[in-house]
mmCIF file of N, CA, C and O in Angstrom:
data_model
loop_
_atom_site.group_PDB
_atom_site.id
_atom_site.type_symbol
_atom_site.label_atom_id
_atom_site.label_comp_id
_atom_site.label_asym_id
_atom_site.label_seq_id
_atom_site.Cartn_x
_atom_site.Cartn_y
_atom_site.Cartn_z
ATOM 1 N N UNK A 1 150.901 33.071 40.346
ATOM 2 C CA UNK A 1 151.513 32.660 41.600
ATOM 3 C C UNK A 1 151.967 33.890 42.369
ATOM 4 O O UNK A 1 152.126 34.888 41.666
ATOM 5 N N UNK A 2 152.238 34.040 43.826
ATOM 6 C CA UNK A 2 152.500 35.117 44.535
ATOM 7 C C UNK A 2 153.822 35.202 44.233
ATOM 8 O O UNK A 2 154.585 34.356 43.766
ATOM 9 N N UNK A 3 154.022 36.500 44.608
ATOM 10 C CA UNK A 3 156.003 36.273 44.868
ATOM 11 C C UNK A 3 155.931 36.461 46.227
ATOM 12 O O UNK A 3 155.012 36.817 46.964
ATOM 13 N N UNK A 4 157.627 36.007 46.510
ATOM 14 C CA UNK A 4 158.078 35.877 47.875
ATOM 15 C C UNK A 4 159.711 37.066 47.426
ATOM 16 O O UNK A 4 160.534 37.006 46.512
ATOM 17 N N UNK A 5 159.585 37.733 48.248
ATOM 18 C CA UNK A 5 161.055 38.673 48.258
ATOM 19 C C UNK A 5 161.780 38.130 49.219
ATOM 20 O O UNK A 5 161.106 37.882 50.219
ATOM 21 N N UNK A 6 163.301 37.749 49.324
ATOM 22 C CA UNK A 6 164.212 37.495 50.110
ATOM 23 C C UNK A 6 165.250 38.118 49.724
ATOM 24 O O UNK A 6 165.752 37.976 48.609
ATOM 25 N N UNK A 7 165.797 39.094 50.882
ATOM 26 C CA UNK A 7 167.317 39.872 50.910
ATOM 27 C C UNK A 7 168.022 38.696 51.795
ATOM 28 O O UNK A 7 167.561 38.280 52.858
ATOM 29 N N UNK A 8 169.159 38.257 51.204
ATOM 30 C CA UNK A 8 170.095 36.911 51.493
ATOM 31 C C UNK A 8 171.179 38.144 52.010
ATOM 32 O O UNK A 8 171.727 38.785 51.114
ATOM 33 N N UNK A 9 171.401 38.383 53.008
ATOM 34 C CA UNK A 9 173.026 39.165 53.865
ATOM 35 C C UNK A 9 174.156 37.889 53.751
ATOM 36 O O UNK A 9 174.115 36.782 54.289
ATOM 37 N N UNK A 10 175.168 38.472 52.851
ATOM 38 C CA UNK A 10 176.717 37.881 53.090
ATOM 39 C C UNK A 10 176.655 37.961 54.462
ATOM 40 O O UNK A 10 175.927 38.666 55.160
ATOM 41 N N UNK A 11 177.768 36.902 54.870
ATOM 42 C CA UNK A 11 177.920 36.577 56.243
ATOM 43 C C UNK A 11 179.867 37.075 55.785
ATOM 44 O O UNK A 11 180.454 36.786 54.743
ATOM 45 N N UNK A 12 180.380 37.809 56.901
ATOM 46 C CA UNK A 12 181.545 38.745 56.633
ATOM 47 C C UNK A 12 182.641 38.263 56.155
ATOM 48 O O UNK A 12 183.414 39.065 55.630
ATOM 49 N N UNK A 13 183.043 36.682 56.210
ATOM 50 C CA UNK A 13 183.773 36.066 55.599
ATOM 51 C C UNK A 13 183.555 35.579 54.253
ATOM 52 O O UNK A 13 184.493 34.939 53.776
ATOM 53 N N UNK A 14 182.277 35.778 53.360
ATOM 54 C CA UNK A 14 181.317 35.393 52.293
ATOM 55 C C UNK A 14 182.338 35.558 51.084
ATOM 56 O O UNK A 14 181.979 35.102 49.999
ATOM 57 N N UNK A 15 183.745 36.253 51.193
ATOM 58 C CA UNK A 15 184.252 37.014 49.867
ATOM 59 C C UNK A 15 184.794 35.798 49.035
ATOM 60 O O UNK A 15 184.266 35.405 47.995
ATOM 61 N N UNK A 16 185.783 35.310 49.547
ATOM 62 C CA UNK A 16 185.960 33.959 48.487
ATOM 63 C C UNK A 16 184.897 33.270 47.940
ATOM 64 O O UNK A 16 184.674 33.167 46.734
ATOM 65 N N UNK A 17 184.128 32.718 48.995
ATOM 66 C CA UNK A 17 183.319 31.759 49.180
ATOM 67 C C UNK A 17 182.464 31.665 47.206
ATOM 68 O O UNK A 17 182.361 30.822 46.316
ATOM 69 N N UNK A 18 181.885 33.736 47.545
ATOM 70 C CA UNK A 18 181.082 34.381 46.971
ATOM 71 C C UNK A 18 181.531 34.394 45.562
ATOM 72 O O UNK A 18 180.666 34.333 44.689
ATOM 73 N N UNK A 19 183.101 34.485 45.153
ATOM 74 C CA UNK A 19 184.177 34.067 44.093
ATOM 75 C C UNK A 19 184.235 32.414 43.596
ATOM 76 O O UNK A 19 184.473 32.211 42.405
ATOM 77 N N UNK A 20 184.101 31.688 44.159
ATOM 78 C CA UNK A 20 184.443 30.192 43.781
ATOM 79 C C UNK A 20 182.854 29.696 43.665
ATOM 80 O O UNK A 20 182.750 28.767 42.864
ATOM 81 N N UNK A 21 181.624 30.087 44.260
ATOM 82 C CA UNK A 21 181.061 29.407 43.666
ATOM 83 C C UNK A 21 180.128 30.580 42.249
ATOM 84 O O UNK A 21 179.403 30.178 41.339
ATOM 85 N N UNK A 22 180.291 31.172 42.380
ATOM 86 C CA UNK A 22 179.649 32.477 41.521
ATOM 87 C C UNK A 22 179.128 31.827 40.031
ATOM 88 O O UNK A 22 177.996 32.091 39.628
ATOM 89 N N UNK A 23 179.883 31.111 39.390
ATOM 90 C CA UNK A 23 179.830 30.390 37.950
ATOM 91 C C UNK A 23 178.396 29.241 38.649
ATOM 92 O O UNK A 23 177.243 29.487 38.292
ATOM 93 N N UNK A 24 178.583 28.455 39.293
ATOM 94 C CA UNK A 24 177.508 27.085 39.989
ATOM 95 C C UNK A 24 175.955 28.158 39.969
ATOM 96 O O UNK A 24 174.875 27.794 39.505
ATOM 97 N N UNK A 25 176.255 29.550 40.621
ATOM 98 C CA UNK A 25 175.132 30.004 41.272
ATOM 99 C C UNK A 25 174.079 30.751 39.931
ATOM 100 O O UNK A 25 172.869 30.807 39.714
ATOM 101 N N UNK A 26 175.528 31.326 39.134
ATOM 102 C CA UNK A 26 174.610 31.715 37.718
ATOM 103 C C UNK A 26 174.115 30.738 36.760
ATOM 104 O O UNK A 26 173.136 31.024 36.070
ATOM 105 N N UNK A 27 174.728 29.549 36.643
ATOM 106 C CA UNK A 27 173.942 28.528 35.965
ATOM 107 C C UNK A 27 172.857 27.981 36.848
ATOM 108 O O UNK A 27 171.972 27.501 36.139
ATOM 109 N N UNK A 28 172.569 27.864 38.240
ATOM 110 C CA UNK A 28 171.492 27.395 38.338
ATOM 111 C C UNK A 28 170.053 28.559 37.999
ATOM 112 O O UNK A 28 168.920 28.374 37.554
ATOM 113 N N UNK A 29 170.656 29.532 38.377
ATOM 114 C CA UNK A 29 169.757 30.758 38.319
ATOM 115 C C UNK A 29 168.998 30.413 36.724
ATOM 116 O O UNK A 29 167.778 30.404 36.558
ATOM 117 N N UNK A 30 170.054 30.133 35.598
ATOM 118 C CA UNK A 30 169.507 29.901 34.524
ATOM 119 C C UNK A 30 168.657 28.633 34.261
ATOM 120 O O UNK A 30 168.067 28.420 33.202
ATOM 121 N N UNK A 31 168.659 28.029 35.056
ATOM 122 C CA UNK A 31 167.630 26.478 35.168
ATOM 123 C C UNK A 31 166.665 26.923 36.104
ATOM 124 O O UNK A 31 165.885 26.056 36.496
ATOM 125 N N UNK A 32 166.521 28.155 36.590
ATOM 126 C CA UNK A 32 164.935 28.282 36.968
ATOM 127 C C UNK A 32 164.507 30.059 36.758
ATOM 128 O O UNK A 32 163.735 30.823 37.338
ATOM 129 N N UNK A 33 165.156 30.142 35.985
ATOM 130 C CA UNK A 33 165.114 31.734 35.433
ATOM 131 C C UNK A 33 163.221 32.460 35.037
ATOM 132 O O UNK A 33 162.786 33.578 34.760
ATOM 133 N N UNK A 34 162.765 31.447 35.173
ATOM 134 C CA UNK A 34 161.310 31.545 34.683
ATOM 135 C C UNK A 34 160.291 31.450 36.110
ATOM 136 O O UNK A 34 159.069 31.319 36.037
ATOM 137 N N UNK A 35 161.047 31.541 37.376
ATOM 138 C CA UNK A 35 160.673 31.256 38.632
ATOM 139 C C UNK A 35 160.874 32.638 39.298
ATOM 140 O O UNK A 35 160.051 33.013 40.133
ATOM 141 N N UNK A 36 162.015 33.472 38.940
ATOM 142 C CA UNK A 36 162.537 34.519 39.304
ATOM 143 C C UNK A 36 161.940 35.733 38.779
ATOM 144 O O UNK A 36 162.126 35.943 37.581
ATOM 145 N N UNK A 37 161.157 36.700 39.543
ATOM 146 C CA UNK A 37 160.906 37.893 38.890
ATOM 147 C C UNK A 37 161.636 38.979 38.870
ATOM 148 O O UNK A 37 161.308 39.964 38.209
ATOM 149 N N UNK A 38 162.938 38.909 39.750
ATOM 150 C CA UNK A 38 163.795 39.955 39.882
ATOM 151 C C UNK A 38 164.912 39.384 40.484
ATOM 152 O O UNK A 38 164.535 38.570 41.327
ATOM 153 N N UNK A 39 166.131 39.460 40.415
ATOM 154 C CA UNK A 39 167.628 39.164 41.097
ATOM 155 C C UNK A 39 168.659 39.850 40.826
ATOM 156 O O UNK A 39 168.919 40.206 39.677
ATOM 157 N N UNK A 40 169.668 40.236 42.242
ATOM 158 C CA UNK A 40 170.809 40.725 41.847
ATOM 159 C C UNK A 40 170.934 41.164 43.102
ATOM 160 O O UNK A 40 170.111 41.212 44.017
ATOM 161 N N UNK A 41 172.530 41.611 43.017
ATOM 162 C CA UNK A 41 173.903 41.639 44.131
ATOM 163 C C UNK A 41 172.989 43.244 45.058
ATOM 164 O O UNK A 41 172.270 44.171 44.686
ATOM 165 N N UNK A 42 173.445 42.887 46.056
ATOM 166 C CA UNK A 42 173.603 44.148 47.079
ATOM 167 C C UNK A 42 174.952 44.648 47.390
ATOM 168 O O UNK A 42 175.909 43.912 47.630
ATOM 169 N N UNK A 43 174.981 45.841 47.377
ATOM 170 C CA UNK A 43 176.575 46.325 47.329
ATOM 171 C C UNK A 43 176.656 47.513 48.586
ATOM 172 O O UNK A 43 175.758 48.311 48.850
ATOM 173 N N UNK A 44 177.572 47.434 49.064
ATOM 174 C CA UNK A 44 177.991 48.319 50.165
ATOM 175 C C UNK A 44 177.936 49.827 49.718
ATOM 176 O O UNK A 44 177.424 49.708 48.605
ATOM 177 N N UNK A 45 178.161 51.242 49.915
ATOM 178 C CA UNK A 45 178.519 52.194 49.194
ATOM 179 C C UNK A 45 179.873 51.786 48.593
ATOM 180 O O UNK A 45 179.796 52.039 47.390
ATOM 181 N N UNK A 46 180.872 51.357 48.833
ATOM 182 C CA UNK A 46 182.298 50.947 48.702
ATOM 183 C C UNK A 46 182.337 50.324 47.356
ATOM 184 O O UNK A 46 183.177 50.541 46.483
ATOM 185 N N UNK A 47 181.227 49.450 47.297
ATOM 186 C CA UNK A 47 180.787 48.649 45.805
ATOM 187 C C UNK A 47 181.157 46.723 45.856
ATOM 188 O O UNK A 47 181.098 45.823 45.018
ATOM 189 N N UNK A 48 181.663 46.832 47.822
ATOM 190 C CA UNK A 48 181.596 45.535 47.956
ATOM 191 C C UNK A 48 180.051 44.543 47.929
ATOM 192 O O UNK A 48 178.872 44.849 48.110
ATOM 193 N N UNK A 49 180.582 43.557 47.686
ATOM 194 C CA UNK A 49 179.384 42.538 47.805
ATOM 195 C C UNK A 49 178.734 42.280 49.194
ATOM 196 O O UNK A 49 179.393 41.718 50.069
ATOM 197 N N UNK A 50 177.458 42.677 49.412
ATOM 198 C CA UNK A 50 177.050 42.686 50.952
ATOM 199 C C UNK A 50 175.820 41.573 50.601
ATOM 200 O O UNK A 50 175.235 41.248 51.634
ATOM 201 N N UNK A 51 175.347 40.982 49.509
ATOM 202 C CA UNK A 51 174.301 40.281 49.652
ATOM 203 C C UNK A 51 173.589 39.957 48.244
ATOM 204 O O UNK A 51 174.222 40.015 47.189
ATOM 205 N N UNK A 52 172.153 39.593 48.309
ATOM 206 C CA UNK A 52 171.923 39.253 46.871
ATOM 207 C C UNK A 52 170.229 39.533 47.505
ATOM 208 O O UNK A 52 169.915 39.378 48.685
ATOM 209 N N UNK A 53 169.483 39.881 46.626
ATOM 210 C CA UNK A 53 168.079 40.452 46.717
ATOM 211 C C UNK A 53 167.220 39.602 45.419
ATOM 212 O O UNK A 53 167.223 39.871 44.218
ATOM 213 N N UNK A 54 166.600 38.646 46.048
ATOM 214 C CA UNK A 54 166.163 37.973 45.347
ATOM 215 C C UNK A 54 164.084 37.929 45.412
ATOM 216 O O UNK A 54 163.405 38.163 46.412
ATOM 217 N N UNK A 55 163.618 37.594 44.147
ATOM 218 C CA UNK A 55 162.034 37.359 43.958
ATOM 219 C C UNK A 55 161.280 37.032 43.372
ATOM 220 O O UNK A 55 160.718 37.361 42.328
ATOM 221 N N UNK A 56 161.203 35.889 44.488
ATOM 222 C CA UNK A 56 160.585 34.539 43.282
ATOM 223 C C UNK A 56 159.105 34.292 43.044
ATOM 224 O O UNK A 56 158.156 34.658 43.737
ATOM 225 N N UNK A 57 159.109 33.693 42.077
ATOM 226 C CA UNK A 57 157.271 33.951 41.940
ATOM 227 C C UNK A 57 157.363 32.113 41.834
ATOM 228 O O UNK A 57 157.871 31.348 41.013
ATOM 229 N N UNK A 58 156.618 31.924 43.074
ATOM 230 C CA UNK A 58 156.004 30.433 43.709
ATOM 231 C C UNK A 58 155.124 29.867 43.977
ATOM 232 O O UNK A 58 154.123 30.569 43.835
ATOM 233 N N UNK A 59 154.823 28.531 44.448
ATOM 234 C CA UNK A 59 153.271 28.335 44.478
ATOM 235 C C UNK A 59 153.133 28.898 46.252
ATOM 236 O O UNK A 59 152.094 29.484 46.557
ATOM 237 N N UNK A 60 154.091 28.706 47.209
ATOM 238 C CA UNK A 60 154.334 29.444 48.315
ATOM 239 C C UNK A 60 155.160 29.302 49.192
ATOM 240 O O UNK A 60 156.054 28.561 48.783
ATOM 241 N N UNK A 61 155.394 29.776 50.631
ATOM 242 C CA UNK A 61 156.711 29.704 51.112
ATOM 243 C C UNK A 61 157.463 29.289 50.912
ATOM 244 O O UNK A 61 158.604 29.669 50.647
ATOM 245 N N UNK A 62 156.642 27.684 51.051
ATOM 246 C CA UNK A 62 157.585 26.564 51.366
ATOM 247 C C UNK A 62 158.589 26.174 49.479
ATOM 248 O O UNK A 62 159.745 25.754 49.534
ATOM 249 N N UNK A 63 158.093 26.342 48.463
ATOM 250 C CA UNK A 63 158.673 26.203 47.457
ATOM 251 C C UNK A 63 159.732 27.584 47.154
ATOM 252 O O UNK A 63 160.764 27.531 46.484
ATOM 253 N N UNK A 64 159.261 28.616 47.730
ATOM 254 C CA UNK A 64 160.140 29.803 47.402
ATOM 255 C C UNK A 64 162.022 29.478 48.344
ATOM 256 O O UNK A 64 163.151 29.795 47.970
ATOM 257 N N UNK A 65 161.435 28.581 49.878
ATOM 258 C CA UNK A 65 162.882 28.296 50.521
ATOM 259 C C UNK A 65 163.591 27.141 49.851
ATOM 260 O O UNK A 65 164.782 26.905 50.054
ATOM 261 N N UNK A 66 162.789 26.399 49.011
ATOM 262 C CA UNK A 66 163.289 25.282 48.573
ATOM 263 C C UNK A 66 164.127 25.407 47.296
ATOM 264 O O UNK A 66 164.958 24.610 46.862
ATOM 265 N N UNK A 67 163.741 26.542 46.806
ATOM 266 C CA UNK A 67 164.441 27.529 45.781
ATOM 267 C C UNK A 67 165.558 28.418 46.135
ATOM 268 O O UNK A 67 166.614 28.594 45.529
ATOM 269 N N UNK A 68 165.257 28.791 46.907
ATOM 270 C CA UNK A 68 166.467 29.608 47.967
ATOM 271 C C UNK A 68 167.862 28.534 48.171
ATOM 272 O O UNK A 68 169.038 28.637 47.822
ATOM 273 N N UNK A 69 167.159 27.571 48.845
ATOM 274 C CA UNK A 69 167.720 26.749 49.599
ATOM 275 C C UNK A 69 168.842 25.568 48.428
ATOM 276 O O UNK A 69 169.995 25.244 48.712
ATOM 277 N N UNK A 70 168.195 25.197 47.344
ATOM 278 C CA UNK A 70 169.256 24.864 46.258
ATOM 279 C C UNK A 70 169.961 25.832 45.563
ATOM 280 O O UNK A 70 170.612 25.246 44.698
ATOM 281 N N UNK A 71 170.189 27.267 45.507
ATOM 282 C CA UNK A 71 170.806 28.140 45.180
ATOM 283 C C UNK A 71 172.312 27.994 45.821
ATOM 284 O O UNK A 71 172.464 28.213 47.023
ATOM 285 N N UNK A 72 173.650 27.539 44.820
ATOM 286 C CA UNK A 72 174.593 27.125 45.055
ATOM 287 C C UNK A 72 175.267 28.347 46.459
ATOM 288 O O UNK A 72 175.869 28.126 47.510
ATOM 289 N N UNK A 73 175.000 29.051 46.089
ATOM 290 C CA UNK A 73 175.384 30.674 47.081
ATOM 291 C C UNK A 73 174.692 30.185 48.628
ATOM 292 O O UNK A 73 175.337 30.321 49.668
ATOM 293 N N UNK A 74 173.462 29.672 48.606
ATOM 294 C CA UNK A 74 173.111 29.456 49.431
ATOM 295 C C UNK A 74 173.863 28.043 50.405
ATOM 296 O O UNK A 74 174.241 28.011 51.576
ATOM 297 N N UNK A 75 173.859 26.960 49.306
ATOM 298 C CA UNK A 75 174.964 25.696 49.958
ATOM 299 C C UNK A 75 176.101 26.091 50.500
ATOM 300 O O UNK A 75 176.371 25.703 51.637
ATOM 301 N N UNK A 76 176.989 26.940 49.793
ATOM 302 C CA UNK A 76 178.271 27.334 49.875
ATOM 303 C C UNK A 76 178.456 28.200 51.406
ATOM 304 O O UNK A 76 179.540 28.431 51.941
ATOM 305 N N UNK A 77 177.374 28.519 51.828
ATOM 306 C CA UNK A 77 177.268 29.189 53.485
ATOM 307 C C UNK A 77 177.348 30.385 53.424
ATOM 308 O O UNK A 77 177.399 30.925 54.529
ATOM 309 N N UNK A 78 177.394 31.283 52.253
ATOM 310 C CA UNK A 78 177.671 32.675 51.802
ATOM 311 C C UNK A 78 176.820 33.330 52.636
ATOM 312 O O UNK A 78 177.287 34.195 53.377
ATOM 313 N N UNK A 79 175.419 33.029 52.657
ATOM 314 C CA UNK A 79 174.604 33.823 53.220
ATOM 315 C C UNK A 79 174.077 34.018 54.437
ATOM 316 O O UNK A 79 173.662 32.928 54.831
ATOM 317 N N UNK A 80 173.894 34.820 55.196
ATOM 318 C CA UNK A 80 173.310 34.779 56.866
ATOM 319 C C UNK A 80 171.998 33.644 56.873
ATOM 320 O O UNK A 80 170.956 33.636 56.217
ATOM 321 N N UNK A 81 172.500 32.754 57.848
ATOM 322 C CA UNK A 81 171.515 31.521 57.595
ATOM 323 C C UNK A 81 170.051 32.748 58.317
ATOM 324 O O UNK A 81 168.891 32.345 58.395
#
């Protein structure tokens, strides 16, 4: 299957948000962990949380946003729509 790369940008208020659902977002990650060829946080120089860099291996677009798109981080509004 191809991969699809998506850099998800925190949106500037994202910091709680990014805290309360964090536990929801790593267990789903683990219910499709076999979909994912690479994931993890983007950090400011500072070492704040600026985002999440994600790459999924899909059948195509449309399943890679649908993957995106149930990613609790993603419900929670964390990310620049």
């Amino acid at each position: 299957m191809p991969l699809f790369a998506v850099i998800a940008r925190d949106l500037p208020d994202a910091h709680e948000r990014r805290i309360a659902a964090r536990s929801a977002h790593f267990a789903y990650i683990e219910t499709i962990q076999d979909r994912i060829a690479i994931a993890g946080p983007l950090k400011t120089a500072e070492g704040e949380f600026a985002g999440s860099m994600l790459i999924y291996d899909a059948v195509d677009e449309i399943e890679a946003r649908g993957l995106l798109e149930a990613d609790p981080y993603f419900r929670a509004g964390i990310w620049h729509p």
